[in-house]
Coordinates of C-alpha atoms in Angstrom, one line a residue:
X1352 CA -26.6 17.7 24.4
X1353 CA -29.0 16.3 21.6
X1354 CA -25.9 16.3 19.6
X1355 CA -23.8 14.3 21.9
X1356 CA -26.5 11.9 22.1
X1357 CA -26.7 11.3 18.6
X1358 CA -23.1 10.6 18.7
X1359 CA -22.8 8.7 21.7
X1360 CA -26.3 6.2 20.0
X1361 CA -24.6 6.0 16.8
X1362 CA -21.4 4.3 18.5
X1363 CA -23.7 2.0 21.0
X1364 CA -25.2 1.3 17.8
X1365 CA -22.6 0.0 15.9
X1366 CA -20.8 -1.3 18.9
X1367 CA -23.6 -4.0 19.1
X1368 CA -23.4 -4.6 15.7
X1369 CA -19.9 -5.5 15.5
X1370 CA -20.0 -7.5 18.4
X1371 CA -22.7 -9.9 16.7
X1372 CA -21.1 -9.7 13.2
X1373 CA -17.7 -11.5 13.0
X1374 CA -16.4 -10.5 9.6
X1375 CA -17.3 -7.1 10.0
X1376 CA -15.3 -6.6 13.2
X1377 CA -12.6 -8.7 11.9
X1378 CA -12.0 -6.1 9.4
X1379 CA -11.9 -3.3 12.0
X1380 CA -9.4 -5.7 13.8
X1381 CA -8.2 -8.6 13.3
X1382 CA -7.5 -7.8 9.6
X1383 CA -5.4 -5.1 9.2
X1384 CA -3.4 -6.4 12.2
X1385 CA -2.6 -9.4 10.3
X1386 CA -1.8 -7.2 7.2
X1387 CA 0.4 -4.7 9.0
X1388 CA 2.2 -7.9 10.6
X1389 CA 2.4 -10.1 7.1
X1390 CA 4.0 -7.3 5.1
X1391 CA 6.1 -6.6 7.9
X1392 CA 7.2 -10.4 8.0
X1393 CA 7.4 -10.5 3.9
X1394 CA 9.7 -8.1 3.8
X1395 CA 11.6 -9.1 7.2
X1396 CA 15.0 -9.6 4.8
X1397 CA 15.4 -6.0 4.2
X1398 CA 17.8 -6.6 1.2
X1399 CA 17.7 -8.7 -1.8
X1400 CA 20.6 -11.2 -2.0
X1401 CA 21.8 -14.4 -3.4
X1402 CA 19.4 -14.2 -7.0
X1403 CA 20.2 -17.2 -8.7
X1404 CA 21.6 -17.1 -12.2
X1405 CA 22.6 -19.9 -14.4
X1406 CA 26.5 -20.2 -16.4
X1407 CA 26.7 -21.6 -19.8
X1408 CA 30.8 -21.9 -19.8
X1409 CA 31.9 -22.6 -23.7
X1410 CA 35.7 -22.2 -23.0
X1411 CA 36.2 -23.9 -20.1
X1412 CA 39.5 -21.7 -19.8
X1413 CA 41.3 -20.2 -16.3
X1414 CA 39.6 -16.9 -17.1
X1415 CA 36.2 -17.8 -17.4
X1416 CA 36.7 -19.9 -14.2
X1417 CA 37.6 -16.6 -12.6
X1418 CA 34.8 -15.2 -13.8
X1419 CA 32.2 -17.6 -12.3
X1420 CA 33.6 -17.2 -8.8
X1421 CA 34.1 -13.9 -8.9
X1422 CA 29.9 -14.5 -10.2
X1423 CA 29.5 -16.1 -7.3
X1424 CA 31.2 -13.8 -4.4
X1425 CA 29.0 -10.6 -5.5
X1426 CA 26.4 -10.8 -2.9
X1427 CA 23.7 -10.1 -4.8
X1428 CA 23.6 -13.3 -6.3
X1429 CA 24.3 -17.0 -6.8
X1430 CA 25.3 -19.2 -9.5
X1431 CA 22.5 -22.2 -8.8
X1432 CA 24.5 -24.2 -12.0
X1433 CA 26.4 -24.4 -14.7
X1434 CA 24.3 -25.5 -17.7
X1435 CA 25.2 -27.4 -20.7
X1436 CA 22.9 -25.8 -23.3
X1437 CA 21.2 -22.9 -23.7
X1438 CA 17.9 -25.0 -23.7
X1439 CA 18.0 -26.5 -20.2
X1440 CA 19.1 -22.9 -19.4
X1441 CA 15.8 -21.8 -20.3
X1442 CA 13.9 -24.4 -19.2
X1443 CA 15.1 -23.2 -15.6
X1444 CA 14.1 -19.5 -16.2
X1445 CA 10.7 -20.5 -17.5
X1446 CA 10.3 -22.6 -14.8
X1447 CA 11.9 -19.8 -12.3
X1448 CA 14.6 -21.7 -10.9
X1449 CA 17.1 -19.0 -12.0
X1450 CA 16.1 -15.4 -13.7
X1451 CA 19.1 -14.8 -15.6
X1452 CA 21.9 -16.8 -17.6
X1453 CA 25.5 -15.8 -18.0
X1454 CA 26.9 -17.1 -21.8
X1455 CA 30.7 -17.3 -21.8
X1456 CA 31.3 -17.7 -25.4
X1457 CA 34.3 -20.1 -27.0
X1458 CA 37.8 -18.7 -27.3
X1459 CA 36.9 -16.2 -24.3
X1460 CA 40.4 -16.5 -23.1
X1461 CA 42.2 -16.0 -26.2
X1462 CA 40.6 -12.8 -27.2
X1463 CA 40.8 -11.2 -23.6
X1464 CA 44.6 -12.4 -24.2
X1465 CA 45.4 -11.2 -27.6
X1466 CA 43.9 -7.8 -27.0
X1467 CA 40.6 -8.7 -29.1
X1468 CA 36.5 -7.7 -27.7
X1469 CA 35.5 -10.9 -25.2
X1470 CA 31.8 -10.1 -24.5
X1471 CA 29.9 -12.3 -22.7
X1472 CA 26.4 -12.5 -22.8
X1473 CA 23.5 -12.0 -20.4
X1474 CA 19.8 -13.6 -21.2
X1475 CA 17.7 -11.8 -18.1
X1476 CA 14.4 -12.2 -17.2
X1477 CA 13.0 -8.3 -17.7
X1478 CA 9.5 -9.5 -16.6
X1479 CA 10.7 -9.4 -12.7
X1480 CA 11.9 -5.5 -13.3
X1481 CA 13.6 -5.4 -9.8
X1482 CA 15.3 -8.9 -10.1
X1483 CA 16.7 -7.8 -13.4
X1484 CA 17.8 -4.6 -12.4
X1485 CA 19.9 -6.3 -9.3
X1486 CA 21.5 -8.8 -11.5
X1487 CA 22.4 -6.5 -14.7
X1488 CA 24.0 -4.4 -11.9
X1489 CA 25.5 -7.2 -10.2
X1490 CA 27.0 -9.0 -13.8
X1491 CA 28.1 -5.8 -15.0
X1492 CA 30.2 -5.1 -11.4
X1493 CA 31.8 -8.5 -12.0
X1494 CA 32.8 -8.2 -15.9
X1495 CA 34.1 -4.6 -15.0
X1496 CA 36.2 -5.5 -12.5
X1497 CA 37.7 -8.8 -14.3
X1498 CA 38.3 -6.4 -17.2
X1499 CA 40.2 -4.1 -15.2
X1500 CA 42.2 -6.3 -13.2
X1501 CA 43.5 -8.0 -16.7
X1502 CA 43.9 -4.8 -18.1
X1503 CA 45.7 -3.2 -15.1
X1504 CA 48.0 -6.3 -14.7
X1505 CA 48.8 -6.5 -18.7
X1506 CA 49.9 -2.4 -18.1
X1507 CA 51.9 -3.6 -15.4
X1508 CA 53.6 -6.5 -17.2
X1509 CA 54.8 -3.9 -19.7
X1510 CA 56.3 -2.0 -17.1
X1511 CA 54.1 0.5 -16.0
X1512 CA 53.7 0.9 -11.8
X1513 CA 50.6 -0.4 -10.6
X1514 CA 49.2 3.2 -9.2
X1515 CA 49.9 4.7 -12.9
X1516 CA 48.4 1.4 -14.4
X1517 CA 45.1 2.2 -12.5
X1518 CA 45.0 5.6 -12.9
X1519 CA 45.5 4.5 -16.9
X1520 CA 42.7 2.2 -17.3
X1521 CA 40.6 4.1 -15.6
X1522 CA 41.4 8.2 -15.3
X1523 CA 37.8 9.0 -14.1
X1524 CA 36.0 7.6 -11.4
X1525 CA 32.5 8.3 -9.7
X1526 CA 32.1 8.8 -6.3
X1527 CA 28.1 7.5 -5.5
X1528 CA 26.6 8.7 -2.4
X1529 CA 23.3 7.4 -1.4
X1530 CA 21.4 10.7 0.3
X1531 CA 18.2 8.5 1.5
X1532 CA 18.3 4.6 1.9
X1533 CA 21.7 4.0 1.7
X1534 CA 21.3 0.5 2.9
X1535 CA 18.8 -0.2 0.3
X1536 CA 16.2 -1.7 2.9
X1537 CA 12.9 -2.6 1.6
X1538 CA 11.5 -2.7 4.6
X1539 CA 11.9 1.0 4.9
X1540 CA 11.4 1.7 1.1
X1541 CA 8.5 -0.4 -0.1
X1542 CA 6.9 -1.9 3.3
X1543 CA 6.8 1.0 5.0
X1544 CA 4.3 2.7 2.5
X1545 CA 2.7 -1.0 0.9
X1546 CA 1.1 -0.7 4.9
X1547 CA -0.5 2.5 4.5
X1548 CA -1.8 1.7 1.1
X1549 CA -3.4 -1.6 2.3
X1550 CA -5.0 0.1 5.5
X1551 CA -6.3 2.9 2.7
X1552 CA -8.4 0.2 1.1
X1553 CA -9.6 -1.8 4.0
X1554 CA -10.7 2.0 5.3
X1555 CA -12.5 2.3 2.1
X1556 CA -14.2 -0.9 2.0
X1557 CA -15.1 -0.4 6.2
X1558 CA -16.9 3.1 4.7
X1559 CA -18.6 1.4 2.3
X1560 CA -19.8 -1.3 4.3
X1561 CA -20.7 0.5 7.4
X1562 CA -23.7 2.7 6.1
X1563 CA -24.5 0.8 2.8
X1564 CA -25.5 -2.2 5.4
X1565 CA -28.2 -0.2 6.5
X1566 CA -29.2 0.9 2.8
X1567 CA -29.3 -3.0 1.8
X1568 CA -31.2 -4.0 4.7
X1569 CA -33.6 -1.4 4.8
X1570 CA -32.8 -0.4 8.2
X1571 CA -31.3 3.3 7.5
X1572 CA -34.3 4.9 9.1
X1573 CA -34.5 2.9 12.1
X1574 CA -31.0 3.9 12.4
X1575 CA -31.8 7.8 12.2
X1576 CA -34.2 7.3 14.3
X1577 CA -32.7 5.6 17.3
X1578 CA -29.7 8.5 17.2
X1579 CA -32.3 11.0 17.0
X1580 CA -35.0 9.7 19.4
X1581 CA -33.3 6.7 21.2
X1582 CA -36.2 4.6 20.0
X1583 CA -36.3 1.7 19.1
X1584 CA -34.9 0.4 22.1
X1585 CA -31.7 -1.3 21.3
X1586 CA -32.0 -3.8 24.2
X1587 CA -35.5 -5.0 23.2
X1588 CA -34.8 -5.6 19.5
X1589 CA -32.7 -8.5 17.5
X1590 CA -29.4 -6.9 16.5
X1591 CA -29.3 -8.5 13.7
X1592 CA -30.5 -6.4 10.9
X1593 CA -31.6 -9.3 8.5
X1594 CA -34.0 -10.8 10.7
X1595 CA -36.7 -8.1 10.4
X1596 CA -39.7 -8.8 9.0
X1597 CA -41.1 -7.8 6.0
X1598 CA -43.6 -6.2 7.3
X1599 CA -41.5 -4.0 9.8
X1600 CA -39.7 -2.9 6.3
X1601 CA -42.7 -2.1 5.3
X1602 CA -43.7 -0.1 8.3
X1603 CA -39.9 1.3 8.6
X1604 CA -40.3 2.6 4.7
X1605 CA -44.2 4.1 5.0
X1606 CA -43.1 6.3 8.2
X1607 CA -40.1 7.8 6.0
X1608 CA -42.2 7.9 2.8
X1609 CA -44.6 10.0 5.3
X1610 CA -41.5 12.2 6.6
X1611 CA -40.5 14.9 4.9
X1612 CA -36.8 15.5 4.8
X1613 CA -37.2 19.2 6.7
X1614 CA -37.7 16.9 9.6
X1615 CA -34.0 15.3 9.2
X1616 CA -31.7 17.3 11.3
X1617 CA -28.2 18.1 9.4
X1618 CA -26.3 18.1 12.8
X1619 CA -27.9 15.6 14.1
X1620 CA -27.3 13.2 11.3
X1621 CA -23.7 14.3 10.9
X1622 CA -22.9 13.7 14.8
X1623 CA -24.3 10.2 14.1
X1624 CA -22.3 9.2 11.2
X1625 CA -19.2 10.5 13.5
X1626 CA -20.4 8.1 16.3
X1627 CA -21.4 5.6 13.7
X1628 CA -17.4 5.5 12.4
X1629 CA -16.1 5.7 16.1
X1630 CA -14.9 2.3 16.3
X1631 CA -13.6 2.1 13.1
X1632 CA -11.4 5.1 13.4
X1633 CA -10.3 4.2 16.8
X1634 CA -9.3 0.8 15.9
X1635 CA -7.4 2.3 12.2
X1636 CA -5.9 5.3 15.0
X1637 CA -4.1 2.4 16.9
X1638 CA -2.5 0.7 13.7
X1639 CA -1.6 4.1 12.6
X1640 CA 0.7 3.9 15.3
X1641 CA 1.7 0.3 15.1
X1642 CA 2.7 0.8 11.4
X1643 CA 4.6 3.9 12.3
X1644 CA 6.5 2.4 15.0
X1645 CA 7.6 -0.7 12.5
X1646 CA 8.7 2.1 10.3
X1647 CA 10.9 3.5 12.5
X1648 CA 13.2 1.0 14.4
X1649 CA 16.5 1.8 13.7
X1650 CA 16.1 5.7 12.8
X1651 CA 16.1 9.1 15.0
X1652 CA 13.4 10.7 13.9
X1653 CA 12.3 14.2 15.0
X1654 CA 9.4 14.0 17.7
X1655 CA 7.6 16.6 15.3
X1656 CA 8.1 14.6 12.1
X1657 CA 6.4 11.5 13.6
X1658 CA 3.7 13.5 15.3
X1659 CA 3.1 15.1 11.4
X1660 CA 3.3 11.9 10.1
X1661 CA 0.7 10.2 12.1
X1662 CA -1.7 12.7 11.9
X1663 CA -1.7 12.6 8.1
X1664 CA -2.2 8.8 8.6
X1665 CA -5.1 9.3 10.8
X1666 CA -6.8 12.0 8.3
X1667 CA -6.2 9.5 5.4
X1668 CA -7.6 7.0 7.6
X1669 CA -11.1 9.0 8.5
X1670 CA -11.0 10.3 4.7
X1671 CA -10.8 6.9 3.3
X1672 CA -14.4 5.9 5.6
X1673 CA -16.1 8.6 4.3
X1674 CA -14.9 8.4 0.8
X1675 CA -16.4 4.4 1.0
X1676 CA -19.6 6.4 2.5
X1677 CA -20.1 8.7 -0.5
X1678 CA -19.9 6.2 -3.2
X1679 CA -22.0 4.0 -1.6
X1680 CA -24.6 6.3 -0.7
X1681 CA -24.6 8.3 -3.6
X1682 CA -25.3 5.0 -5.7
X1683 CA -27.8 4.0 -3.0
X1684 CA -26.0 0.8 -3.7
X1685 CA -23.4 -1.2 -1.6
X1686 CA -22.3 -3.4 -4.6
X1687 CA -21.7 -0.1 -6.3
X1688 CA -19.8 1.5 -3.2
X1689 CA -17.1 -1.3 -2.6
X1690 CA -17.2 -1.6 -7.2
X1691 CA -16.1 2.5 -6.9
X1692 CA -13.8 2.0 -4.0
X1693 CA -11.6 -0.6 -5.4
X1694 CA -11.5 1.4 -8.7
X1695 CA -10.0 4.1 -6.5
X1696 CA -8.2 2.4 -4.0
X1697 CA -6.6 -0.3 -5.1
X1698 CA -4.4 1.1 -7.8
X1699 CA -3.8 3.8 -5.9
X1700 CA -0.5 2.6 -4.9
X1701 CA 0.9 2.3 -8.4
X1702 CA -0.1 6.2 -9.3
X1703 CA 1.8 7.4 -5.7
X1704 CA 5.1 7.9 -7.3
X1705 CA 6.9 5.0 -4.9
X1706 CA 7.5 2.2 -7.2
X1707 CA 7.3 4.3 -10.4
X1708 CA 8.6 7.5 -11.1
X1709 CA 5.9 9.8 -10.7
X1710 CA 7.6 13.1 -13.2
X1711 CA 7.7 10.2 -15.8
X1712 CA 3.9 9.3 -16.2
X1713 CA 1.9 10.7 -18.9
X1714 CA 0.3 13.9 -17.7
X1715 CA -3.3 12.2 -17.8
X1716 CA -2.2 10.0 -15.1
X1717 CA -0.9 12.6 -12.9
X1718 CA -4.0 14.6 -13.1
X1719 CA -5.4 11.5 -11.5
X1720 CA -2.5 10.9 -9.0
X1721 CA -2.8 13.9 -7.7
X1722 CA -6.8 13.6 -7.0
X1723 CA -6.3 10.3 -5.1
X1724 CA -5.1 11.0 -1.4
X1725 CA -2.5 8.4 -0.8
X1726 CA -0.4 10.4 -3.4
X1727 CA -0.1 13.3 -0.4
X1728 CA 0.0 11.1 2.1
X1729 CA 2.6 9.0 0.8
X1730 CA 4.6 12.5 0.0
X1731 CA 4.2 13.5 3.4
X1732 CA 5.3 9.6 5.1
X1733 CA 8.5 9.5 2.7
X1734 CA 9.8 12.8 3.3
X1735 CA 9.6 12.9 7.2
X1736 CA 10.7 9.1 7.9
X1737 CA 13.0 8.4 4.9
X1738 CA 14.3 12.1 3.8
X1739 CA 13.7 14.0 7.5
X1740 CA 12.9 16.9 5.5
X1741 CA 11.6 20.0 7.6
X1742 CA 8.3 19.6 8.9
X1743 CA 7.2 23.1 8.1
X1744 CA 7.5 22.2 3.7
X1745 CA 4.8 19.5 4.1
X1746 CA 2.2 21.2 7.0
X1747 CA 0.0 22.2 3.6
X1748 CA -0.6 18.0 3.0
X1749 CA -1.5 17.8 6.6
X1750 CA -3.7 20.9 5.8
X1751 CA -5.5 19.7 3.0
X1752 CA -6.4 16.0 4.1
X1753 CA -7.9 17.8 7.1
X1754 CA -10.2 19.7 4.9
X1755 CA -10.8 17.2 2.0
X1756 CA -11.7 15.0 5.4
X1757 CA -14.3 17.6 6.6
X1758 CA -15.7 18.4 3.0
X1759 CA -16.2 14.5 2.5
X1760 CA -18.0 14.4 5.8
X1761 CA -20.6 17.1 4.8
X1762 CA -21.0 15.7 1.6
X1763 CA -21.5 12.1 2.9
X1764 CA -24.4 13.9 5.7
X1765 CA -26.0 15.5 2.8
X1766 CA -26.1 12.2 0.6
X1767 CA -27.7 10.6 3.8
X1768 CA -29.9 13.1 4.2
X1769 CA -31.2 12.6 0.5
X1770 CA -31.2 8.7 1.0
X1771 CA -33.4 8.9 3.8
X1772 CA -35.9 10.9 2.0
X1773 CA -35.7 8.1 -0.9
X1774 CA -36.9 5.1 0.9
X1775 CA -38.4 3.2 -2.3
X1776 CA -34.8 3.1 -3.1
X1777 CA -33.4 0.9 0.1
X1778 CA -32.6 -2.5 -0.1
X1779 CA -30.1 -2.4 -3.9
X1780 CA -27.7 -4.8 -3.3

């Protein structure tokens, strides 16, 4: 019963706290609602069509007229002009109006038609790696199949039928079959795990926050002792936590300085960092299953698979509050909590494997990949939504966020623990 107490003072607590202080419940709402709905939105085209790409036409000839339309029917891009130069061409990638030119080169015709090479030339902007890896694809379709029509109807002209003229020109062929994504939709590919990555840092910075308020405003003993004691009364007090005076501080730090840490229950203290990260893990539990949903509109999914999947999101969720708790308290700093949780969070994304190979980074950087836990998580979310792979392969993720989660929660009590007995240290920025 004392525990539940704790618990249930801990969440009254903080409940009265977030209903005074906007920004802080606007990150436990408001926030990553609008996050989950903006990326959603961003990337409501779910392919990429219609780059545009400049022509520079030197010959002017029937062929290379055939090649700009035939340009302009692939549906993964446009030709916005032709250009006259190759100056104003690239004035119009510098300024981003196009992100690739086409060079048709003089006498393009006459080559193709006396049998000689007729390259042409394309100047791409390699800095956008996806929009240059859609248009090489997309020019090189085109010039391939102008090439082998010509070829195929020169075969022909020499009398050759048209099936043994095909099977000439080109005697091997490859048959691509897309296992996962076959539509190519970025909305399943990149949005649906950009979401979780986001919510993983706004977690992070809600951990942080959360206790290192208390630390910076001196108030972490009045906290332990309202979930311990219910005293201070919560209804007789300001709920704002700046507006004590100096001399309460000063009070609130003598009768810890006084306290010796024996005094500090482990249980209780642990029960109240639970109640204290209720609403926070309520609120994250609720766009867990809005993101999820988005993820899935137009799939079958086993019941299972999504019931894995969310539960790994909810663990990543509750790990990434009390990973923002650790730094912050073990630094008995919030400036240095949210400093270490960007350094982990935020690139986290780029180490997961998703938008860069992960068997073809350096082996340093997998050593750190595999420490940060949206690597797992994104492991588990990719191979039960996008590759339905059996549940049963990834249960040990599932497994090991649920004890890194429970390790990270002792840790973080103990850290409080020690913070509490260290009141001369409260109030860092």
């Amino acid at each position: 019963m004392r525990l539940f107490k704790a618990f249930l003072r801990s969440a009254a607590y903080e409940r009265r706290f977030l209903t005074k202080n906007h920004w802080d419940f606007s990150v436990v709402v408001w926030i990553p609602l609008v996050t989950i709905l903006l990326i959603w939105w961003i990337f409501a085209q779910t392919q990429i069509t219609d780059l545009p790409i400049g022509v520079i036409d030197q010959d002017n000839s029937p062929v290379a007229n055939t090649l700009v339309r035939y340009l302009e029917a692939s549906p993964d891009i446009t030709v916005r002009q032709l250009y006259p130069s190759p100056a104003v061409a690239e004035a119009a990638i510098l300024q981003r109006d196009i992100y690739a030119v086409v060079i048709i080169p003089e006498d393009f015709e006459r080559n193709i038609l006396s049998g000689k090479p007729a390259p042409i030339v394309l100047q791409v902007n390699a800095q956008y790696g996806t929009h240059s890896g859609i248009i090489q694809k997309s020019v090189q379709t085109v010039a391939g199949t102008l090439s082998a029509g010509i070829e195929i109807q020169r075969l022909v002209k020499q009398g050759m039928a048209p099936s043994q003229a095909t099977i000439a020109y080109s005697p091997i062929s490859v048959q691509r079959i897309s296992l996962f994504n076959a539509a190519t939709d970025y909305q399943q590919f990149l949005a649906s795990t950009v979401i979780p990555a986001l919510l993983h840092i706004l977690a992070m910075v809600i951990g942080a926050t959360t206790i290192g308020r208390e630390l910076r405003d001196k108030q972490l003993g009045r906290w332990y002792r309202f979930i311990d004691t219910g005293s201070p009364n919560l209804t007789l007090i300001n709920n704002s936590h700046r507006q004590l005076t100096e001399l309460d501080s000063q009070v609130n730090n003598a009768n810890f300085k006084s306290q010796s840490t024996q005094n500090i229950s482990i249980p209780v203290l642990l029960f109240g960092l639970i109640g204290k990260y209720f609403w926070p893990t309520l609120a994250y539990s609720i766009w867990s299953i809005l993101a999820l949903w988005l993820a899935t509109p137009q799939q079958t999914i086993a019941l299972t698979s999504l019931l894995a999947t969310y539960i790994g999101l909810v663990l990543l969720m509750i790990l990434s509050f009390w990973l923002g708790a650790i730094f912050t308290v073990a630094s008995f700093s919030l400036r240095a909590g949210l400093s270490a949780t960007g350094f982990v969070s935020a690139p986290s994304y780029a180490f997961a494997g998703v938008t860069f190979p992960y068997i073809a980074i350096s082996d340093s950087a997998k050593h750190w990949s595999d420490a940060l836990p949206l690597t797992h998580y994104l492991k588990l979310h990719i191979a039960q939504l996008q590759m339905q792979a059996p549940v049963a392969i990834f249960l040990p993720i599932v497994y090991g966020l649920m004890i890194a989660t429970i390790i990270a929660m002792v840790i973080t009590t103990l850290l409080t623990k020690r913070a509490l007995a260290h009141p001369e240290r409260w109030g860092a920025r």
